[in-house]
GROMACS .gro file of C-alpha atoms in nm:
model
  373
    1UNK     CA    1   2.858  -1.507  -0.762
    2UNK     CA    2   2.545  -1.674  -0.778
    3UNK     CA    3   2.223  -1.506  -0.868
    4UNK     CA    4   2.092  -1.601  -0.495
    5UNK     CA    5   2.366  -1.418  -0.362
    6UNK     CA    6   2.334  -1.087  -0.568
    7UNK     CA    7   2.032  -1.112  -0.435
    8UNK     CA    8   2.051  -1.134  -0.036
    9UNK     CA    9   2.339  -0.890  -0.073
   10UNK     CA   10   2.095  -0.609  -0.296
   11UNK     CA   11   1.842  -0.683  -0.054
   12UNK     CA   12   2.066  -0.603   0.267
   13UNK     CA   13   2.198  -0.311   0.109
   14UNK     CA   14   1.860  -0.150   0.050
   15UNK     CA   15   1.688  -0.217   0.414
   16UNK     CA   16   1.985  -0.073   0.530
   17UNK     CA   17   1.951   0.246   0.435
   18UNK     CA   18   1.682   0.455   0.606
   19UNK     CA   19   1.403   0.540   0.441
   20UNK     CA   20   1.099   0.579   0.669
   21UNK     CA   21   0.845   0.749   0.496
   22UNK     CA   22   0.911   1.044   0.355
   23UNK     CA   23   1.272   0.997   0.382
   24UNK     CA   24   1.346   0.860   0.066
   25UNK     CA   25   1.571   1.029  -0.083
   26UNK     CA   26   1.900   0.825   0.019
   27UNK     CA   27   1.755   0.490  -0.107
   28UNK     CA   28   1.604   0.604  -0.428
   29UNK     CA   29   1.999   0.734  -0.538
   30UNK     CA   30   2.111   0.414  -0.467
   31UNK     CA   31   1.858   0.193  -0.699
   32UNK     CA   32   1.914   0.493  -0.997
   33UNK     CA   33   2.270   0.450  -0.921
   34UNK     CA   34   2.213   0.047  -0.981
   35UNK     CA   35   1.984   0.091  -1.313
   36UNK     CA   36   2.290   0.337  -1.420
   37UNK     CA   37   2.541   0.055  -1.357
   38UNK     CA   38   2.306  -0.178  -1.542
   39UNK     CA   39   2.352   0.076  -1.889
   40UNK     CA   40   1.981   0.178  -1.824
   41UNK     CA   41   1.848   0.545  -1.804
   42UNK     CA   42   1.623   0.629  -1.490
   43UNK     CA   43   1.427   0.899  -1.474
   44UNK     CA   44   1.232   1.121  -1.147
   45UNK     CA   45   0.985   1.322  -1.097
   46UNK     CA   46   0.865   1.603  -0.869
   47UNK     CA   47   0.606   1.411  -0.679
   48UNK     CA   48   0.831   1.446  -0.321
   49UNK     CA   49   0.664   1.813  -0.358
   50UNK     CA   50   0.326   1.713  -0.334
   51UNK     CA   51   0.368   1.392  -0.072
   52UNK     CA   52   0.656   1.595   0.145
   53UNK     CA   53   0.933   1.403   0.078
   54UNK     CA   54   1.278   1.368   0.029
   55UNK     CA   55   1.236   1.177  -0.248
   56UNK     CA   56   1.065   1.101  -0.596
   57UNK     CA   57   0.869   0.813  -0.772
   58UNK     CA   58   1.162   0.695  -1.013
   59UNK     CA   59   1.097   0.572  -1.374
   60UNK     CA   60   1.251   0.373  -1.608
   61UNK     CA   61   1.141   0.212  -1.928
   62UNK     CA   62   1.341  -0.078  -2.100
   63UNK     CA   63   1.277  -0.135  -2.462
   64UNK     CA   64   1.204  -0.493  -2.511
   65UNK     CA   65   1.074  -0.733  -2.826
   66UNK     CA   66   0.869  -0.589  -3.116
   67UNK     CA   67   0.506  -0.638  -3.077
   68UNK     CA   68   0.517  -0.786  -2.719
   69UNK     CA   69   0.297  -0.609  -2.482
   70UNK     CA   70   0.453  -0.391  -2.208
   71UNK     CA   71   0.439  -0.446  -1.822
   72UNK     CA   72   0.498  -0.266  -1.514
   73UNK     CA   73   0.652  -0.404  -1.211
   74UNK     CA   74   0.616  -0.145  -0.885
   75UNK     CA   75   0.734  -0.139  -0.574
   76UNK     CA   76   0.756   0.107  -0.317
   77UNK     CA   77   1.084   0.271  -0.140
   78UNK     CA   78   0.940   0.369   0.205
   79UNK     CA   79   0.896   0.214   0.460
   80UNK     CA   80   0.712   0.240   0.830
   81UNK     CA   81   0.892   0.308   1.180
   82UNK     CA   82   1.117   0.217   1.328
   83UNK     CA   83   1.301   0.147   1.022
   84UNK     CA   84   1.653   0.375   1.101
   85UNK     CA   85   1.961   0.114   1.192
   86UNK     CA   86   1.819  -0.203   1.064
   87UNK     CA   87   2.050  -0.451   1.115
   88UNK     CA   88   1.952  -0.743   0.874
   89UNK     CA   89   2.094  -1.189   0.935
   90UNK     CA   90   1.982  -1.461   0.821
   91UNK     CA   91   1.819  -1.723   1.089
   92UNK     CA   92   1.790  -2.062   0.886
   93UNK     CA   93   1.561  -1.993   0.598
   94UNK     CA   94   1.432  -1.642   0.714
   95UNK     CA   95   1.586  -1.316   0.716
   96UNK     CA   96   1.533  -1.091   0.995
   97UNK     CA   97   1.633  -0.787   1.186
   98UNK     CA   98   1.831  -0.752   1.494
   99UNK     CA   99   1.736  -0.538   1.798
  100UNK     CA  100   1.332  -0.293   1.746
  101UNK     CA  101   1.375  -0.232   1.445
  102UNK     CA  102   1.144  -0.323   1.151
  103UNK     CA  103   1.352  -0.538   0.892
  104UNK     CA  104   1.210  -0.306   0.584
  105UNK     CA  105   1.091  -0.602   0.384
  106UNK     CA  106   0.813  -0.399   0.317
  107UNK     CA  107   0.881  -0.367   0.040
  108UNK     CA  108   1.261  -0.341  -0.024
  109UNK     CA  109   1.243  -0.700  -0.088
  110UNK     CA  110   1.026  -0.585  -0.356
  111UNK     CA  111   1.279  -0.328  -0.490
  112UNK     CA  112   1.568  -0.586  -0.474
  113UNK     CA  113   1.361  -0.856  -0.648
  114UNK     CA  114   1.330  -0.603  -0.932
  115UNK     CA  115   1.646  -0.511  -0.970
  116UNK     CA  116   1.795  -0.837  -0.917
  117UNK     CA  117   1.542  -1.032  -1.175
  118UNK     CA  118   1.619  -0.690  -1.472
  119UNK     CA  119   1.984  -0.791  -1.394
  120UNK     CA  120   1.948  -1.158  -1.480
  121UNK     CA  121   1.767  -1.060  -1.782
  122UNK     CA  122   1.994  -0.823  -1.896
  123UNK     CA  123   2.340  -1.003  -1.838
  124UNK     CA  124   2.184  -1.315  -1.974
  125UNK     CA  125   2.068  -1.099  -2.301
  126UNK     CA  126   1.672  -1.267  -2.246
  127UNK     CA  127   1.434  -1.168  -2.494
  128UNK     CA  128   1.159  -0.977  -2.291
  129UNK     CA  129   0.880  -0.751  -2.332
  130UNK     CA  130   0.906  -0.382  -2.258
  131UNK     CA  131   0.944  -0.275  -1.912
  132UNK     CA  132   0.807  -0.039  -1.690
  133UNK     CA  133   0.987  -0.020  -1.337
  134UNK     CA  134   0.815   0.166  -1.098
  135UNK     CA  135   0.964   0.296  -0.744
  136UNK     CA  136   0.719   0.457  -0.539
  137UNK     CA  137   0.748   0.691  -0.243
  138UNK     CA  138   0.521   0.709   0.087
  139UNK     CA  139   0.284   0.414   0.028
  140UNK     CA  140   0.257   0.379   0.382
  141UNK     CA  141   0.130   0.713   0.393
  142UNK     CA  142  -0.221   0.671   0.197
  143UNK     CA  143  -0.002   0.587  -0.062
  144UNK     CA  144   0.053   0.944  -0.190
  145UNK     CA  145   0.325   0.859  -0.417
  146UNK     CA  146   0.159   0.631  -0.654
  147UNK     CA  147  -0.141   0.914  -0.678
  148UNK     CA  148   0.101   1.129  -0.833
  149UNK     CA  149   0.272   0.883  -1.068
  150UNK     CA  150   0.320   1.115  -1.412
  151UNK     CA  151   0.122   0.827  -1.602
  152UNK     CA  152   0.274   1.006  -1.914
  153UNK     CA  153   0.592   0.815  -1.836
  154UNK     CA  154   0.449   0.461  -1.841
  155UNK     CA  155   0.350   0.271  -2.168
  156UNK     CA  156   0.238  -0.073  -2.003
  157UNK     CA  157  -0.128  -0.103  -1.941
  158UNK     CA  158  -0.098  -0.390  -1.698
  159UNK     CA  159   0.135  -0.430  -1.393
  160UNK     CA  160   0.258  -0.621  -1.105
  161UNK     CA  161   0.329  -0.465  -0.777
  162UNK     CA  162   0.557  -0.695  -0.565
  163UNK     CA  163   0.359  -0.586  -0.206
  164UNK     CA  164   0.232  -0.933  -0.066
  165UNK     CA  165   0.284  -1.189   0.155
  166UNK     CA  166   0.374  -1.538   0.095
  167UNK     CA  167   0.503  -1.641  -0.233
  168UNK     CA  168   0.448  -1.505  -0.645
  169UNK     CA  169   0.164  -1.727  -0.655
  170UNK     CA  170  -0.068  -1.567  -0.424
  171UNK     CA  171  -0.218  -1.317  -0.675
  172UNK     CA  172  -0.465  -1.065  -0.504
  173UNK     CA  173  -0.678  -0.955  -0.797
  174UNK     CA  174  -0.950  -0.809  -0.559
  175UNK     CA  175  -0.904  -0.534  -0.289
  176UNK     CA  176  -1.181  -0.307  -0.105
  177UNK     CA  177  -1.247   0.052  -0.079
  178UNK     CA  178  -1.182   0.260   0.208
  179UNK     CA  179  -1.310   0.571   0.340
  180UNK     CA  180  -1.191   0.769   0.600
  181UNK     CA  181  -1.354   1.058   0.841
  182UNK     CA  182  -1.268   1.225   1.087
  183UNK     CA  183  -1.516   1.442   1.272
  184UNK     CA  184  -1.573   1.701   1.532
  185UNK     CA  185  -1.839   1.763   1.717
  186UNK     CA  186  -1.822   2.085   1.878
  187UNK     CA  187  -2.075   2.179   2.222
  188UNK     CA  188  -2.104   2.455   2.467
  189UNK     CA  189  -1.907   2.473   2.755
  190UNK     CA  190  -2.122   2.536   3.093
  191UNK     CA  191  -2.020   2.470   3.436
  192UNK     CA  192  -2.196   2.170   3.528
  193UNK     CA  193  -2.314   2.251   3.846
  194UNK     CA  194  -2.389   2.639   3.850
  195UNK     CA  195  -2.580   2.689   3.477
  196UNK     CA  196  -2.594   2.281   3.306
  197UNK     CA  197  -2.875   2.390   3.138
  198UNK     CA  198  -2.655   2.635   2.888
  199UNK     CA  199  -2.405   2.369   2.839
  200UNK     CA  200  -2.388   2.154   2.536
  201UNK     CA  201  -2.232   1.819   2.560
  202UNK     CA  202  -2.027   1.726   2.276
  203UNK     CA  203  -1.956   1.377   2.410
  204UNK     CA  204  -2.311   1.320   2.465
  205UNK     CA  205  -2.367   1.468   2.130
  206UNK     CA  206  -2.070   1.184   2.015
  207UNK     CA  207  -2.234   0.876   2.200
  208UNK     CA  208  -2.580   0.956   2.070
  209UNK     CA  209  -2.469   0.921   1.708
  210UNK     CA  210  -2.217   0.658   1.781
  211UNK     CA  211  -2.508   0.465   1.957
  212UNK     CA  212  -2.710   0.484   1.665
  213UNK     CA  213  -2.442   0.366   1.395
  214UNK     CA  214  -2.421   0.020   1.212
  215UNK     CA  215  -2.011  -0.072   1.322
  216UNK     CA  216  -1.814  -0.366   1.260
  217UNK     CA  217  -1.923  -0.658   1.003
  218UNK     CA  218  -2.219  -0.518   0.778
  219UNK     CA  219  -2.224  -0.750   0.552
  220UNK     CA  220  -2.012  -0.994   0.350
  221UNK     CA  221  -1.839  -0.704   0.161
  222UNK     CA  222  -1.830  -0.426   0.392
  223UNK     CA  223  -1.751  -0.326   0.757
  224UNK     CA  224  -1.715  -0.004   0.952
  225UNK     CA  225  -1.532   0.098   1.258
  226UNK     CA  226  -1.490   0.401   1.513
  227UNK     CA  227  -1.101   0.385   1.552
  228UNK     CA  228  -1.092   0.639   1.824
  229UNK     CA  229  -1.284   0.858   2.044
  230UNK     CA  230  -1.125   1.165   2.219
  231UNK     CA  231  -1.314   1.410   2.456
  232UNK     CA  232  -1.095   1.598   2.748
  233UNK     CA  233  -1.146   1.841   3.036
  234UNK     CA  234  -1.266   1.852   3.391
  235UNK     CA  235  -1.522   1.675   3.582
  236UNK     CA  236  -1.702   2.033   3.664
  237UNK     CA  237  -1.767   2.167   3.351
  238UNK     CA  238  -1.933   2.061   3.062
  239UNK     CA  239  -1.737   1.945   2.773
  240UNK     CA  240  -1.760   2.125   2.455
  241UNK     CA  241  -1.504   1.902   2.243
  242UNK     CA  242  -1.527   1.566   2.102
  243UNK     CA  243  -1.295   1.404   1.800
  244UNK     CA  244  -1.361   1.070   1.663
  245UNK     CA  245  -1.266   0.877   1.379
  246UNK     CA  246  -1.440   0.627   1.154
  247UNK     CA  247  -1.331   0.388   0.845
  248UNK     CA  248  -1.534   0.194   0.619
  249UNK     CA  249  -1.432  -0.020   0.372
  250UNK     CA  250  -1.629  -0.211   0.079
  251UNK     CA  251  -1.558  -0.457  -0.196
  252UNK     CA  252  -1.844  -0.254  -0.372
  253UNK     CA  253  -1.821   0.129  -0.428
  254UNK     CA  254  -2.207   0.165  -0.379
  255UNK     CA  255  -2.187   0.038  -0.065
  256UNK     CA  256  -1.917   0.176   0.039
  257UNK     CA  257  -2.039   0.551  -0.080
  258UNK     CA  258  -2.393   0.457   0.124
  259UNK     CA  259  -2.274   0.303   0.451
  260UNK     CA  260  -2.022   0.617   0.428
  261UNK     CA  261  -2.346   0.837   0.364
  262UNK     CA  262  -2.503   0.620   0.701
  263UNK     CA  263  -2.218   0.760   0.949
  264UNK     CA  264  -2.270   1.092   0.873
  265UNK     CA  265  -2.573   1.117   0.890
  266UNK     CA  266  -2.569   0.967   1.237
  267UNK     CA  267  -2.337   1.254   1.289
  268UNK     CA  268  -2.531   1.492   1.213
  269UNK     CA  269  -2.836   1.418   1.338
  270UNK     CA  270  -2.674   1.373   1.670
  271UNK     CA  271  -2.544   1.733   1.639
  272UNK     CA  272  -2.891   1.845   1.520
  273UNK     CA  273  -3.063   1.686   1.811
  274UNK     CA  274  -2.845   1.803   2.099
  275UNK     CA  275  -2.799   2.151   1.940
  276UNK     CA  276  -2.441   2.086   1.874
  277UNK     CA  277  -2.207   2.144   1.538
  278UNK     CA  278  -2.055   1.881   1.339
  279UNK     CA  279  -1.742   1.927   1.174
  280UNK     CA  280  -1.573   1.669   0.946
  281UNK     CA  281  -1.320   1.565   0.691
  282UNK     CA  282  -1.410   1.270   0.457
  283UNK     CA  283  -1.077   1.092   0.245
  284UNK     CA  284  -1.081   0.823   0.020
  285UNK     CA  285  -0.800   0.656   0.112
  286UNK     CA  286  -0.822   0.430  -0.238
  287UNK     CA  287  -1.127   0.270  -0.491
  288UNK     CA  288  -1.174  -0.072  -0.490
  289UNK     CA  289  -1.059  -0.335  -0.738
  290UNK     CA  290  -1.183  -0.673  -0.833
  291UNK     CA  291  -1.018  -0.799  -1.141
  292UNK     CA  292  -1.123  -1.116  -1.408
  293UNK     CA  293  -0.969  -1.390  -1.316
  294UNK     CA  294  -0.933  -1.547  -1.612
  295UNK     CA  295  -0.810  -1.311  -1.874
  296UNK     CA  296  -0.556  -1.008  -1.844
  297UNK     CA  297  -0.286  -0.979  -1.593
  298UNK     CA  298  -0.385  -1.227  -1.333
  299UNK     CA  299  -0.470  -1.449  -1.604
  300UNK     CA  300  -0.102  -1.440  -1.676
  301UNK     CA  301   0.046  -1.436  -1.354
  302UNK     CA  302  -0.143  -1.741  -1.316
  303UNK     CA  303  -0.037  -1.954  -1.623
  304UNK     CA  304   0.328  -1.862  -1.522
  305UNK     CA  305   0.257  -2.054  -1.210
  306UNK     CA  306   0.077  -2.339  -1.374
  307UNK     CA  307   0.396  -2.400  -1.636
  308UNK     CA  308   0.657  -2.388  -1.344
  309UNK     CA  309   0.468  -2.556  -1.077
  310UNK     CA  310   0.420  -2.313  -0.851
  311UNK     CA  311   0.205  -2.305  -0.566
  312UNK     CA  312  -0.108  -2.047  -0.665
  313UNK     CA  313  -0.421  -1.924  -0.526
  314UNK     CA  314  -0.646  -1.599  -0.610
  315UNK     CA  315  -0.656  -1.430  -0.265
  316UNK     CA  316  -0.879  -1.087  -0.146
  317UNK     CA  317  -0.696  -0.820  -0.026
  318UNK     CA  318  -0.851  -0.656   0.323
  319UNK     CA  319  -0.610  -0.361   0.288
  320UNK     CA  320  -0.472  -0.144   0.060
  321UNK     CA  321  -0.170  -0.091  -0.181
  322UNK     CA  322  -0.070   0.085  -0.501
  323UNK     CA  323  -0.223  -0.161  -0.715
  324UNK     CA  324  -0.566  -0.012  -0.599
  325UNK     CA  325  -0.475   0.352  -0.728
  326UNK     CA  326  -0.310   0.193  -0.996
  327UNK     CA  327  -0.630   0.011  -1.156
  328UNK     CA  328  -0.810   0.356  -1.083
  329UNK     CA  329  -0.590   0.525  -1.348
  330UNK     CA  330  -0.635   0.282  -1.590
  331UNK     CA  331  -0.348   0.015  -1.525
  332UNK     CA  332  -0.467  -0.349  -1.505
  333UNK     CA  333  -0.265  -0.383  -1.152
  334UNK     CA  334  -0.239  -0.726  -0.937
  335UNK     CA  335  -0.079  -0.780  -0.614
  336UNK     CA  336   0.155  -1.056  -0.549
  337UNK     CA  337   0.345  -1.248  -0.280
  338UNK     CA  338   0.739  -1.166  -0.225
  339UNK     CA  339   0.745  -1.380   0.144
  340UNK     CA  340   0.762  -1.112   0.403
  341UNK     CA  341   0.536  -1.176   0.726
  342UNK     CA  342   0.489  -1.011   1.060
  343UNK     CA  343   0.539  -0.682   0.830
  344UNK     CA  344   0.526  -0.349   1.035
  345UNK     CA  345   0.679  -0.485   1.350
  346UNK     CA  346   1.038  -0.590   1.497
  347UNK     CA  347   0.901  -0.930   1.469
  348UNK     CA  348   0.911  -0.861   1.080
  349UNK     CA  349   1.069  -1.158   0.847
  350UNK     CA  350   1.160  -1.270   0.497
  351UNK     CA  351   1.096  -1.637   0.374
  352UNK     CA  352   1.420  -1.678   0.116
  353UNK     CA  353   1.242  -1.961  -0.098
  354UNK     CA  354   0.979  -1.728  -0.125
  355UNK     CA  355   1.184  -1.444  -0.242
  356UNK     CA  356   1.384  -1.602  -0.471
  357UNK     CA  357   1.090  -1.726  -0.625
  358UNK     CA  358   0.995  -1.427  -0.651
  359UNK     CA  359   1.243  -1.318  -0.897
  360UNK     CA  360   1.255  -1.626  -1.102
  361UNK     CA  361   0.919  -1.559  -1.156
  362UNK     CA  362   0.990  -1.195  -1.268
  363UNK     CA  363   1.213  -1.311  -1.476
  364UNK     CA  364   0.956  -1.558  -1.647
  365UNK     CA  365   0.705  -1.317  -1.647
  366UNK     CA  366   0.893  -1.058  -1.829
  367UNK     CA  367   1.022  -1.329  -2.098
  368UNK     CA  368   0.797  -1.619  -2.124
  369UNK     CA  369   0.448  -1.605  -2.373
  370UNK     CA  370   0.612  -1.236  -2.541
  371UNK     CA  371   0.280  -1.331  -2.780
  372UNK     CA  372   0.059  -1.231  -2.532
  373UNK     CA  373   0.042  -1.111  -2.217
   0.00000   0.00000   0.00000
């Protein structure tokens, strides 16, 4: 059997078993079960305790040449809805799902490519660095999982996570900041026609300070946004209830701690001024990154394209993944391309060049330049 084929099959075998988030239990036995049958020794830990899952981030560490420089690959083992009964074919050079459901892509093409490219290195008996595979749970949900990876259990100080779109190449060594809030504003209810003057509006409270906020594009490195605005009850009475939430994100910490700073204290001046009492809940939903570009683990990723001829750009990340919390604890983490597109609907698709290149360029990664990394 070809390589190619080990491949599509892995692949088809993983989105087919259900693992929305926090359901991960059932797909995380079956890639131990493949490092078993591979002679390597995968480890767990407890972190489906802390996230609320089935499952647990899953470890393992192969030994590789003397002196060579350790890396991590990640990827992560949940996926969004509706991702129960996928149903994956190939159409031409994509693979897709039949009927709603997602096709699981993202990211168990990024679990299969791992597995698939340690297999090739293995069976072929490759010289290769040390290895640190990395299987996360519940990305998708603020990506819990990788915040309680036991670091104590990885060696490598750089890593790849397999989380992109388009091919290996496109290397996303940059990625913003994002804070979350959600607040409360909480009025008096008055009957609107007998006693308005005892009433306290909380939506009029909420408009005030929305009215008075800096939203969308700031600047170059930073935008904000009021994702939703909720307020019920009746026409006659006053309401006393208002929920809205708010995201900012930033390329630069500083700003992204003092446009945060800005929203509240619209907030709360709008409660201040109208007598009414803010409540809220701030999350930092992951730090920013920006990585050199010429040294280090993009550096690296890069020159692996160069020598193969690989199509390559450095790219910015708008959203989030693991390798954000990643390079908070300490782990030189990029980003790359495995060819899924349309990710997170039915729509959802998997260029085959792209992942096959995907693993050949594991594979080179792991056992090209052992000198350096």
């Amino acid at each position: 059997m070809s390589w190619q084929k080990s491949a599509l099959e892995r692949l088809f075998k993983y989105v087919q078993i259900e693992s929305e988030t926090g359901n991960e239990k059932a797909v995380g036995e079956a890639v131990k079960a493949d490092l078993k049958a591979m002679g390597l020794l995968p480890q767990e830990d407890h972190a489906g305790r802390l996230c609320g899952s089935t499952g647990n981030n899953i470890y393992c560490h192969i030994d590789g040449e003397p002196g060579a420089e350790p890396l991590m690959l990640e990827a992560h083992l949940d996926t969004v809805s509706p991702g129960s009964g996928i149903e994956p074919y190939v159409d031409g050079e994509w693979v897709k799902s039949r009927g709603n459901t997602i096709l699981g892509a993202d990211d168990k093409a990024g679990v299969a490519a791992i597995l698939e490219a340690v297999s090739r290195i293995l069976s072929q008996r490759l010289k290769h660095r040390p290895l640190d595979l990395v299987f996360s749970i519940c990305e998708e949900a603020g990506r819990s999982g990788a915040r309680h990876i036991d670091l104590s259990r990885i060696r490598a100080r750089k890593a790849v996570v397999l989380d992109g779109g388009e091919n290996i190449g496109r290397i996303i060594a940059q990625a913003p900041g994002m804070n979350t809030i959600t607040a409360e504003i909480r009025g008096r209810a008055a009957h609107a026609w007998v006693e308005p003057e005892k009433g306290v509006s909380a939506i009029a409270a909420a408009a005030r300070a929305v009215a008075e906020m800096e939203l969308f594009r700031i600047d170059p490195e930073t935008t904000a946004n009021v994702g939703s605005f909720e307020a019920f009850g009746q026409t006659s009475v006053i309401c006393d209830r208002a929920k809205l939430t708010f995201e900012v994100r930033s390329k630069s910490r500083e700003k992204l701690a003092e446009h945060t700073g800005r929203i509240l204290n619209c907030l709360q001046r709008a409660a201040d001024e109208t007598g009414a009492e803010l409540i809220y809940k701030l999350h930092n939903d992951c730090p920013a990154f920006c990585l050199p570009q010429d040294r280090g683990t993009a550096k690296m990723v890069e020159d692996m394209c160069i020598r193969h001829g690989l199509a390559h750009c450095f790219t910015k990340e708008g959203g989030a993944s693991n390798a954000n919390i990643y390079n908070e604890m300490g782990i030189e983490t990029v980003s790359v391309g495995i060819g899924m597109e349309r990710v997170h609907t039915p729509q959802e698709r998997l260029k085959l060049d792209w992942f096959y290149e995907c693993i050949q360029g594991i594979v080179w990664l792991a056992t090209e330049k052992l000198e350096d990394i």
